[in-house]
Short mmCIF file of C-alpha atoms and ligand atoms in Angstrom, two decimals:
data_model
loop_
_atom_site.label_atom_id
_atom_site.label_comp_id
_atom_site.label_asym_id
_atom_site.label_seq_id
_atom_site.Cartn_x
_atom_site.Cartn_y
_atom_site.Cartn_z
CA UNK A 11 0.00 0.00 0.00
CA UNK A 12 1.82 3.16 -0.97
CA UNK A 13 1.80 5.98 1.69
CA UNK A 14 -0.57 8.11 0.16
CA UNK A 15 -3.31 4.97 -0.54
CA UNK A 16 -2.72 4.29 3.71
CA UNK A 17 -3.41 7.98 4.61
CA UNK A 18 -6.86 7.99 2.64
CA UNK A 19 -7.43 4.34 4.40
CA UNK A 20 -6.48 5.83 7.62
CA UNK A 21 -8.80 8.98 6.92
CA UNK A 22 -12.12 6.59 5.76
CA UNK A 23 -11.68 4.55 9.40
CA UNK A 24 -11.51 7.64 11.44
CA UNK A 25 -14.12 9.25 9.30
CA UNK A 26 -16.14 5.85 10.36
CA UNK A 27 -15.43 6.08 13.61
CA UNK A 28 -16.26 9.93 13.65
CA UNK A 29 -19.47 9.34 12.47
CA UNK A 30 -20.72 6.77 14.60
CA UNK A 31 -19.54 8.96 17.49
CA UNK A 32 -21.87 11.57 16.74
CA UNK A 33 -24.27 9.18 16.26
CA UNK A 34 -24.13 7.82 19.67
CA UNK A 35 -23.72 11.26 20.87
CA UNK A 36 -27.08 12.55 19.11
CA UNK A 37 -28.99 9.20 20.28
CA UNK A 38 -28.01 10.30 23.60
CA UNK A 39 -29.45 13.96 23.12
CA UNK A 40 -32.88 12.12 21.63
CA UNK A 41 -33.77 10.21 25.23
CA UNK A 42 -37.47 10.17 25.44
CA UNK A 43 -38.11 10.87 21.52
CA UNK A 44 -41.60 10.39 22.05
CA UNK A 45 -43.40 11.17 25.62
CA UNK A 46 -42.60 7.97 27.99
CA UNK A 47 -45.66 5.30 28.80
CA UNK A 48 -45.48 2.95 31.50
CA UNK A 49 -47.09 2.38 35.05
CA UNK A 50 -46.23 4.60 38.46
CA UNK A 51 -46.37 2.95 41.53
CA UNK A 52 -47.41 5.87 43.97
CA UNK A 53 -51.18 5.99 43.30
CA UNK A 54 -52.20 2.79 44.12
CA UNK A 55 -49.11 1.63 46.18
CA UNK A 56 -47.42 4.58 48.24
CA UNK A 57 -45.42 2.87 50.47
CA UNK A 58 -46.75 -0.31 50.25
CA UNK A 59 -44.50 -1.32 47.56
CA UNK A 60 -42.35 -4.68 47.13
CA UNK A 61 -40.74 -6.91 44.03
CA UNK A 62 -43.46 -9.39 44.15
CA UNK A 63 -46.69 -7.06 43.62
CA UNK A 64 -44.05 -5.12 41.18
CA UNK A 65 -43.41 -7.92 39.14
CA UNK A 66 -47.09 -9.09 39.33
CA UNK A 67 -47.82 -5.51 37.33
CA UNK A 68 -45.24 -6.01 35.04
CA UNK A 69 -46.86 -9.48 34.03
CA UNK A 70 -50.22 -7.91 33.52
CA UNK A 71 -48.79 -5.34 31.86
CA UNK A 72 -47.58 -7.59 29.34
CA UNK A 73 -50.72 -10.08 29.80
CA UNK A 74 -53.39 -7.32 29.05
CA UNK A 75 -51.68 -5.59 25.81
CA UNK A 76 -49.88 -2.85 27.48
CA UNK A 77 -46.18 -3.32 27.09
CA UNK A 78 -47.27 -4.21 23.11
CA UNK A 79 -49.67 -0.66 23.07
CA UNK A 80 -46.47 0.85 24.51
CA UNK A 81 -46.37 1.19 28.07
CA UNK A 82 -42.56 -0.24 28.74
CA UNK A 83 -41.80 1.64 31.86
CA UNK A 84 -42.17 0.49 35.42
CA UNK A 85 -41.44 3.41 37.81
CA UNK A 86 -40.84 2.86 41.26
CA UNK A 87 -42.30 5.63 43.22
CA UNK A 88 -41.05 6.93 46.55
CA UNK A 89 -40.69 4.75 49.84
CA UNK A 90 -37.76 2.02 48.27
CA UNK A 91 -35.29 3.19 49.91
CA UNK A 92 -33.64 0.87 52.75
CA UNK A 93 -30.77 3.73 53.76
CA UNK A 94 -27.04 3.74 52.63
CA UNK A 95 -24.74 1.15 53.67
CA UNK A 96 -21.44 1.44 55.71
CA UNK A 97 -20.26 2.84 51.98
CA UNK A 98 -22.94 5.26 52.01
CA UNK A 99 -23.97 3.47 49.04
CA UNK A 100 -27.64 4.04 48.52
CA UNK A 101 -29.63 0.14 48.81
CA UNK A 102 -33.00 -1.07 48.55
CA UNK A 103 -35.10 -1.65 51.50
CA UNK A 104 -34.25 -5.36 51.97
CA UNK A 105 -38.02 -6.44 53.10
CA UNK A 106 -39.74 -4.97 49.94
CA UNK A 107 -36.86 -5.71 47.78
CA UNK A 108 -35.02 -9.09 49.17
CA UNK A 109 -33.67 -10.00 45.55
CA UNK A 110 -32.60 -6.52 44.84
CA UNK A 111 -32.99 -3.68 42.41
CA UNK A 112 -31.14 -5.04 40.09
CA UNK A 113 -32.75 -8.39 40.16
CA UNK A 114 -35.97 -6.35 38.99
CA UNK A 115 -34.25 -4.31 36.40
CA UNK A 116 -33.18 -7.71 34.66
CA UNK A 117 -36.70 -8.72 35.16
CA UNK A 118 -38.09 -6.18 33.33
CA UNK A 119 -35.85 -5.67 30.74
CA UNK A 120 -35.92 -9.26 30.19
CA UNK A 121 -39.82 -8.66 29.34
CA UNK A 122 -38.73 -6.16 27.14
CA UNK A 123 -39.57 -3.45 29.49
CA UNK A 124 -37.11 -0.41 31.02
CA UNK A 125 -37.24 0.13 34.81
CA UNK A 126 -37.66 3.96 36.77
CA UNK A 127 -36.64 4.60 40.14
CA UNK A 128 -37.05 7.88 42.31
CA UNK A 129 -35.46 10.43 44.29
CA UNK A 130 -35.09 13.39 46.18
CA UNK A 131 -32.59 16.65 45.19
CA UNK A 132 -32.48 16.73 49.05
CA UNK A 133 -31.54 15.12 52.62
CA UNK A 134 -34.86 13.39 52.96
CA UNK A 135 -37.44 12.83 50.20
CA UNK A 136 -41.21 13.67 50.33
CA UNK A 137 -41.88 10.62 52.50
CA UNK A 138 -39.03 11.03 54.64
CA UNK A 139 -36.67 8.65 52.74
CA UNK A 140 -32.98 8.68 52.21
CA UNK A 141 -32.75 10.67 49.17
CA UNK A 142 -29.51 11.72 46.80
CA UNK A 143 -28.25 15.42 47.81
CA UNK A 144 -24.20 15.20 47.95
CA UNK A 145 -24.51 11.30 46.77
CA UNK A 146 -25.48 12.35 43.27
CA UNK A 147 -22.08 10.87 41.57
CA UNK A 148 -22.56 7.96 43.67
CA UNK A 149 -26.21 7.15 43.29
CA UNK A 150 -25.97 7.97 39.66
CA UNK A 151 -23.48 5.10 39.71
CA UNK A 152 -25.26 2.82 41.47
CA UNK A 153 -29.17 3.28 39.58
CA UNK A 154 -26.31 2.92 36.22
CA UNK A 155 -25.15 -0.33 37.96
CA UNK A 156 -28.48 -1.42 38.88
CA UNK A 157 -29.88 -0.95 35.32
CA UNK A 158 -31.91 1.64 35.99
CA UNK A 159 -33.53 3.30 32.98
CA UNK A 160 -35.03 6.62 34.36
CA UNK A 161 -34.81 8.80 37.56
CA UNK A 162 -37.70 10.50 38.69
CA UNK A 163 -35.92 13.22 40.74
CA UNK A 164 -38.28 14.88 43.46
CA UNK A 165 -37.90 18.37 45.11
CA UNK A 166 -38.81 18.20 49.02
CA UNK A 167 -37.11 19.28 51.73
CA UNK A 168 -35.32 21.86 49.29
CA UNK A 169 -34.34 25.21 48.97
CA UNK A 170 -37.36 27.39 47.48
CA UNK A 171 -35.27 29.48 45.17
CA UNK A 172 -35.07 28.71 41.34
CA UNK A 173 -31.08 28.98 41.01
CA UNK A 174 -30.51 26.04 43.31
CA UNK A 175 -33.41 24.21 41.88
CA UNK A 176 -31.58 24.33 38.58
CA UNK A 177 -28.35 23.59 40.28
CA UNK A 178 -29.22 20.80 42.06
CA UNK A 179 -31.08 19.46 38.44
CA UNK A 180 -27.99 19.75 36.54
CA UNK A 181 -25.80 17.88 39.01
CA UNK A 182 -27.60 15.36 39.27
CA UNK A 183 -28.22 15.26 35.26
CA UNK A 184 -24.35 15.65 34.88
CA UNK A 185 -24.15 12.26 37.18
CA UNK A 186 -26.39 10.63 35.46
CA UNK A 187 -24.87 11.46 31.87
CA UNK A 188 -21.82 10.35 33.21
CA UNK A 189 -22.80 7.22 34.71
CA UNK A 190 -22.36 4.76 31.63
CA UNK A 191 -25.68 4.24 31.02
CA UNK A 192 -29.02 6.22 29.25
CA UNK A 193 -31.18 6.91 32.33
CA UNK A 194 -33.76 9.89 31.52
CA UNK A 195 -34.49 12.65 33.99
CA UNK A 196 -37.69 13.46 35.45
CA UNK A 197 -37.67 16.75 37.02
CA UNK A 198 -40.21 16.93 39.55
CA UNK A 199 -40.76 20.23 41.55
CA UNK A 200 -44.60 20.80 40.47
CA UNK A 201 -44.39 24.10 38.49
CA UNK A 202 -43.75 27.12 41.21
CA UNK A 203 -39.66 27.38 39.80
CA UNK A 204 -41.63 27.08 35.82
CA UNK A 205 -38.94 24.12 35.02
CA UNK A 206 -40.18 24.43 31.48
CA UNK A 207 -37.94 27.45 31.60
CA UNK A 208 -35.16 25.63 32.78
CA UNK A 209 -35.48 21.34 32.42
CA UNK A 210 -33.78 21.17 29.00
CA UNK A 211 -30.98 23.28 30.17
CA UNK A 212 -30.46 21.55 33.46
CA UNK A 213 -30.66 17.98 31.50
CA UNK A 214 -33.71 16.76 32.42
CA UNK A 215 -36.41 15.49 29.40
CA UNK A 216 -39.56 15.69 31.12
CA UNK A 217 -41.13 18.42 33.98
CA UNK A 218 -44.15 18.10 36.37
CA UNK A 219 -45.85 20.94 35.69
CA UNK A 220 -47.87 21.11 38.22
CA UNK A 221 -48.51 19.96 42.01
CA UNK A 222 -49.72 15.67 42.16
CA UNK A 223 -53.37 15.20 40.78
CA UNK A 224 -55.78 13.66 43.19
CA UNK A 225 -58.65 11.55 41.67
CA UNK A 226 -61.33 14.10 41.03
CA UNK A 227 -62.37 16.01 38.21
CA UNK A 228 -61.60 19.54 39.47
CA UNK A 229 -60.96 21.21 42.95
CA UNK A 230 -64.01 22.67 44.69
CA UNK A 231 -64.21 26.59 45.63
CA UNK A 232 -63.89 25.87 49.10
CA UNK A 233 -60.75 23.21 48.98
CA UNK A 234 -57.64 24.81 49.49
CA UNK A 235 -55.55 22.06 47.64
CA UNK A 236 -55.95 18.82 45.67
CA UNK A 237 -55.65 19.09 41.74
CA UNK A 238 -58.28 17.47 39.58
CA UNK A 239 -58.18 16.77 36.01
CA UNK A 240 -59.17 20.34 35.25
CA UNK A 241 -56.88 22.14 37.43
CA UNK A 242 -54.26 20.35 35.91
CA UNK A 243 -54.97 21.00 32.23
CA UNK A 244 -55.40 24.93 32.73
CA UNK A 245 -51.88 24.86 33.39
CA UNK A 246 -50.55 22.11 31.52
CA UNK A 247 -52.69 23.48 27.98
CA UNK A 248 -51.00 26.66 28.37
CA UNK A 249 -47.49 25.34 28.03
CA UNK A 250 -47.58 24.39 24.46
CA UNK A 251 -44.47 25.67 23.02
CA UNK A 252 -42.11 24.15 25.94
CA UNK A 253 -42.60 20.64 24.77
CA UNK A 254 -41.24 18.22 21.73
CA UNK A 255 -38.93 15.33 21.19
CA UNK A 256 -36.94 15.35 24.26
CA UNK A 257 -38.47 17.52 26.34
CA UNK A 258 -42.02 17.25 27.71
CA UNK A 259 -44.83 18.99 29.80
CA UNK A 260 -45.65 16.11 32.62
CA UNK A 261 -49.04 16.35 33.64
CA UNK A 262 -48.54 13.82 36.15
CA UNK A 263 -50.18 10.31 36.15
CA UNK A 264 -53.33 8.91 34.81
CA UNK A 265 -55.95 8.18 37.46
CA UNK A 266 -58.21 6.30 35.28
CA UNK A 267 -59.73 3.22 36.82
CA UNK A 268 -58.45 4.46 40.43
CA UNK A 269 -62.65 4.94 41.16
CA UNK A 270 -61.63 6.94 44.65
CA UNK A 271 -59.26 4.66 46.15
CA UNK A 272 -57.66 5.74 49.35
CA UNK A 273 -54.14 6.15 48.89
CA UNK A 274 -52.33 9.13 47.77
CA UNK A 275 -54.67 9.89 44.80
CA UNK A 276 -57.32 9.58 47.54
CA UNK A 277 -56.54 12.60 49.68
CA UNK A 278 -56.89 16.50 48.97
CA UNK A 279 -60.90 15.62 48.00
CA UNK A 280 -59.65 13.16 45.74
CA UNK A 281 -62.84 10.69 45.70
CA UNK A 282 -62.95 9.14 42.17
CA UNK A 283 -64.33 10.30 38.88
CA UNK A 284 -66.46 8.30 36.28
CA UNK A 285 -65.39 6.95 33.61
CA UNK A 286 -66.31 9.36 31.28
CA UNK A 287 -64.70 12.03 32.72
CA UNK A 288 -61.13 9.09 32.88
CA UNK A 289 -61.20 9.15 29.54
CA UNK A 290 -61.44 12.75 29.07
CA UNK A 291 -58.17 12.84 30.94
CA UNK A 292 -56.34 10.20 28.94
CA UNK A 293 -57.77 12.12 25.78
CA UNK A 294 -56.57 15.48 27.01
CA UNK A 295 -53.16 13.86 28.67
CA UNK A 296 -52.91 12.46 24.74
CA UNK A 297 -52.73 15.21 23.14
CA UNK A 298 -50.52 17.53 25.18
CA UNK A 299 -48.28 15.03 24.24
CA UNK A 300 -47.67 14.46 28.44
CA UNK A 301 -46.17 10.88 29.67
CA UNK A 302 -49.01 8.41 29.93
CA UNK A 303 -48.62 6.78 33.00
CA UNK A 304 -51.39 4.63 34.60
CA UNK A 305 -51.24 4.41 38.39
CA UNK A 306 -54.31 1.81 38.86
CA UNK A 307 -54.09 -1.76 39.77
CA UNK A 308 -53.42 -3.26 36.05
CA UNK A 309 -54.17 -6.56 37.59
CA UNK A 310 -57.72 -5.76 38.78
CA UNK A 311 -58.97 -3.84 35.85
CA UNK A 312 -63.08 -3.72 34.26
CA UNK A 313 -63.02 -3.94 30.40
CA UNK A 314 -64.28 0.11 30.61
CA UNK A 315 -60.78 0.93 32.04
CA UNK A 316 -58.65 -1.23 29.37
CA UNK A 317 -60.18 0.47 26.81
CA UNK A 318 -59.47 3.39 27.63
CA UNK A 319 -55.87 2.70 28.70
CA UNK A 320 -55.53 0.48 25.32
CA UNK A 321 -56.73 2.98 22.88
CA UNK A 322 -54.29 2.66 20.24
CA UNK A 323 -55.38 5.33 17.82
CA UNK A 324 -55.34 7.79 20.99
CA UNK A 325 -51.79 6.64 22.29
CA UNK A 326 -50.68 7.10 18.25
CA UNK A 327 -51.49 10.69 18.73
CA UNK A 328 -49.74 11.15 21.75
CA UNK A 329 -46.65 9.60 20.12
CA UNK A 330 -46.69 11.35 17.11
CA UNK A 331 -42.89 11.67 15.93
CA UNK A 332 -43.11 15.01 15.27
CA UNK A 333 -43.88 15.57 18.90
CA UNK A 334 -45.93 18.74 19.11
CA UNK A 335 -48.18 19.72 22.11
CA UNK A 336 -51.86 20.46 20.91
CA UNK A 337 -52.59 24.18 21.28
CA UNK A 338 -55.78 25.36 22.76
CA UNK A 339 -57.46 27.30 19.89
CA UNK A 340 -60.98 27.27 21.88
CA UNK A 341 -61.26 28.05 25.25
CA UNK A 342 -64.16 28.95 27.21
CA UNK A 343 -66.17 27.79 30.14
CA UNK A 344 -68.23 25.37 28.64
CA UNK A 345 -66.17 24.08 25.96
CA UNK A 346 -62.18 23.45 24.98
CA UNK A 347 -61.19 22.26 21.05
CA UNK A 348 -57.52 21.24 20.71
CA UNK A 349 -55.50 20.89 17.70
CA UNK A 350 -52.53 19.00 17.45
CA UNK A 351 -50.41 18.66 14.26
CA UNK A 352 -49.57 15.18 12.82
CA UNK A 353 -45.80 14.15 11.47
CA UNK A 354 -47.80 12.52 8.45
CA UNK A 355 -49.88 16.13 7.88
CA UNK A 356 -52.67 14.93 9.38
CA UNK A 357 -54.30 16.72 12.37
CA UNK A 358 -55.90 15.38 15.80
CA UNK A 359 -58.22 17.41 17.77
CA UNK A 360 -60.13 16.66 20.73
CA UNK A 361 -63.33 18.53 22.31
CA UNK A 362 -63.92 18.62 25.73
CA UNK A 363 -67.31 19.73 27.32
CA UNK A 364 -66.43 21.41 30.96
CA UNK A 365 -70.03 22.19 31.53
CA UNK A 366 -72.57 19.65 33.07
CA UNK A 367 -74.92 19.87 30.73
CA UNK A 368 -74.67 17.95 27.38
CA UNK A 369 -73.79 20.29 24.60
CA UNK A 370 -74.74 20.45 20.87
CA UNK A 371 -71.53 21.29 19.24
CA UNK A 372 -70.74 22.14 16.00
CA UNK A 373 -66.58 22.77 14.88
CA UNK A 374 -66.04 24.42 11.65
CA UNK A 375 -62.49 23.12 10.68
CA UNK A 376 -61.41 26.89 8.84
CA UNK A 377 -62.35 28.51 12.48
CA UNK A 378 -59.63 26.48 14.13
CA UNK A 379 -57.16 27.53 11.32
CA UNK A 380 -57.71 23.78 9.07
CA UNK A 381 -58.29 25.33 6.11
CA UNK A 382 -59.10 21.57 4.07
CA UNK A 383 -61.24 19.22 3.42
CA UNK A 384 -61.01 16.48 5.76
CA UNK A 385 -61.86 12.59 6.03
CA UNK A 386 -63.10 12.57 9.96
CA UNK A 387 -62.15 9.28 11.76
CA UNK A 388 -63.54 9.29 15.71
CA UNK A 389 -60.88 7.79 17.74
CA UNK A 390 -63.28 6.40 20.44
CA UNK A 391 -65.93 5.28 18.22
CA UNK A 392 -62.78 3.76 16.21
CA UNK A 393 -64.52 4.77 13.06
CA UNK A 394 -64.76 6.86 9.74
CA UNK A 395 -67.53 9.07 10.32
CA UNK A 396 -67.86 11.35 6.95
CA UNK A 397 -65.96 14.11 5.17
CA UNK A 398 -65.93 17.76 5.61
CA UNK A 399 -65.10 21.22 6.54
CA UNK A 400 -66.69 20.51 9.74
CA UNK A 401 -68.06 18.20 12.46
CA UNK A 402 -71.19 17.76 14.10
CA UNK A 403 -72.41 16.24 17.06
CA UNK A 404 -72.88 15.93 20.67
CA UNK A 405 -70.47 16.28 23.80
CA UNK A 406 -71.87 14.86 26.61
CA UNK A 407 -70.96 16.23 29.86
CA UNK A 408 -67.33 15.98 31.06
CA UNK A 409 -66.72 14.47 27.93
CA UNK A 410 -63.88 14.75 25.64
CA UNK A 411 -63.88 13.90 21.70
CA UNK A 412 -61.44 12.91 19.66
CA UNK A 413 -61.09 12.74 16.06
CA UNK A 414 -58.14 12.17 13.27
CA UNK A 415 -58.48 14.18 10.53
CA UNK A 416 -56.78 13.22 7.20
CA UNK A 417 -57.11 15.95 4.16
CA UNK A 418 -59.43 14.86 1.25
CA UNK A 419 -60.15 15.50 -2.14
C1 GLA B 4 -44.30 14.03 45.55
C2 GLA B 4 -44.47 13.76 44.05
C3 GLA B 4 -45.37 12.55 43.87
C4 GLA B 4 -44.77 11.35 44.57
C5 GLA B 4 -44.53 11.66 46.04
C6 GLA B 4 -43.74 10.56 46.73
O1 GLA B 4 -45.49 14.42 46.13
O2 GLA B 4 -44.99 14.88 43.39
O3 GLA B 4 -45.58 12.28 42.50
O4 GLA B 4 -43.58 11.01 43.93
O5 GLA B 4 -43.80 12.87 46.19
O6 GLA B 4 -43.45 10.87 48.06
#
């Protein structure tokens, strides 16, 4: 090979290895491409939780069709933790977890499923539990070790001021980039410090947005906390132009099928919803492109409650590649109409009825800026339903519809 023929060699196999680099370093920047799906164990389970009933979700996660609609993620909540050992490394409480994190991580991944954990950016977190302030190299390392996929990374017991919210963020973001493995971030500090500002920045690809939802449809004059569906969207649908690939609007879990359990969920007023008004929330959740995570007992579930959590054609809207957040083009007392644009061109919009009264609707497409003709397809009546520069019909109270629409000729 003459000199000059083993430079140009020499140049291609760098230039190979160049490329892949930034490949693997752009992957990396893409975590959480689409919003992440999965199951959250603080609803139903607070700090009741242990490996067995964990797996026994994960099983009927795959049993039911959930894993293969796309709900991969198992996140274990708050209340794990078993304290740091005489290497202050962070380990599992060894009654609810006798075979280990890690044990669990290769259980789930093995089912073709990714595995969350949580903590604190503080001493203690919210239910008084060792948490990661000063360990966050360390703990990094050790949810990396573990297998962990994501970190749910709560804000109790912290500082109130935005600059160490951000600080204490991006340390633990920088631990977790440097750990050796992809773990998304989950900032959680429930809106006051507007992390939509600041998450990206700071590392993290998803934000609460707003304080935890209790299972009710919206907080009564006289309550003085406890967020219901509605309270939560009028913050959330306002956030629009925060959120795409890699960086989401977290509206906090699903509550559908949680029919007023005690438990977490339970308190603040929290004393169920019906069904309608669950699937207005996983409609609404849908299309503000938040993470869809249910938080009921997937084991015990009615056939009303899979359908809703199994909707395919509403869980293809909320992971739509191109990732947009539905803007609210009508909003008034009685009724909402979001639009949300599709990576194919298509559109999704959903109507929601606030008022408790059924409601005659009528939604001409060029009002809400869709100037076509469009083929309408109702995504809970799983059906074609005509052609138009308009739609017709009825909203029934608390109800939320959803259609597809695809131009026509
Ligand atoms: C906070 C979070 C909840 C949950 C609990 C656990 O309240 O917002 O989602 O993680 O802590 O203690």
């Amino acid at each position: 090979m003459s000199k000059k023929t083993f430079f140009y060699f020499l140049l291609f196999v760098l230039s190979t290895f160049y490329v892949q680099g930034q490949i693997k370093t752009s992957d990396r920047k893409i975590l959480a491409p689409t919003p992440p799906m999965g199951w959250m164990s603080w609803n139903f389970f607070a700090e009741k939780i242990n490996e067995k009933e964990l797996k026994e979700i994960a099983d009927a996660m795959v049993s039911v069709g959930m894993v293969n609609a796309g709900y991969n993620y198992i996140f274990i909540d708050d209340c794990w933790q078993g304290g740091r050992d005489n290497k202050n490394n962070i380990i599992a409480d060894p009654v609810k977890f006798p075979s280990g994190i890690k044990a669990l991580a290769d259980y789930m991944h093995s089912k073709g499923m990714k595995l969350g954990i949580y903590s604190d950016a503080a001493l203690l977190t919210c239910a008084g539990y060792t948490a990661s302030l000063h360990f966050e190299k360390q703990d990094a390392k050790t949810f990396a070790s573990w297998g962990i996929d994501y970190l749910k990374y709560d804000y109790c017991n912290a500082p109130e001021n935005t600059d160490t919210a951000k600080a204490r963020y991006k340390r633990m973001a920088d631990a977790l980039r440097k750990s050796g493995r992809d773990i998304m971030l989950g900032v959680c500090e429930w809106g006051p410090r507007k992390p939509w500002l600041w998450g990206t920045e700071a590392g993290g690809q998803l934000w609460r947005t707003t304080y935890d939802i209790r299972d009710k449809w919206k907080k009564k004059p006289e309550e003085k906390w406890g967020d219901g569906i509605l309270d939560i969207l009028d913050v959330n649908a306002e956030l629009a132009e925060y959120a795409g690939p890699g960086k989401w609007n977290d509206a906090d879990m699903l509550i559908t099928g949680l029919y007023g359990k005690k438990g977490p969920s339970g308190d603040g007023g929290g004393t169920g919803c019906t069904d309608t008004e669950y699937q207005s929330q996983f409609s609404l959740w849908a299309i503000m492109n938040s993470p869809l995570y249910a938080s009921n007992d997937l084991r015990n579930m009615n056939e009303t409650t899979k359908n809703i959590l199994l909707n395919k054609e509403v869980i293809a809207i909320n992971q739509d590649a191109l990732g947009m957040q539905a803007i609210r083009v009508i909003k008034n007392d009685t009724l909402n109409v979001f639009v949300k644009a599709l990576a194919n061109g298509d559109f999704a919009i959903a109507v929601l009825n606030r008022s408790d009264l059924p409601q005659n609707v009528i939604i001409s497409f060029p009002v809400i800026g869709l100037t076509d003709k469009y083929e309408i397809r109702d995504l809970w009546l799983h059906k074609t339903i005509g052609k138009g520069k308009r739609w017709k019909g009825i909203v029934q109270s608390h109800e939320t519809r959803m259609f597809r629409l695809k131009k026509a000729s």
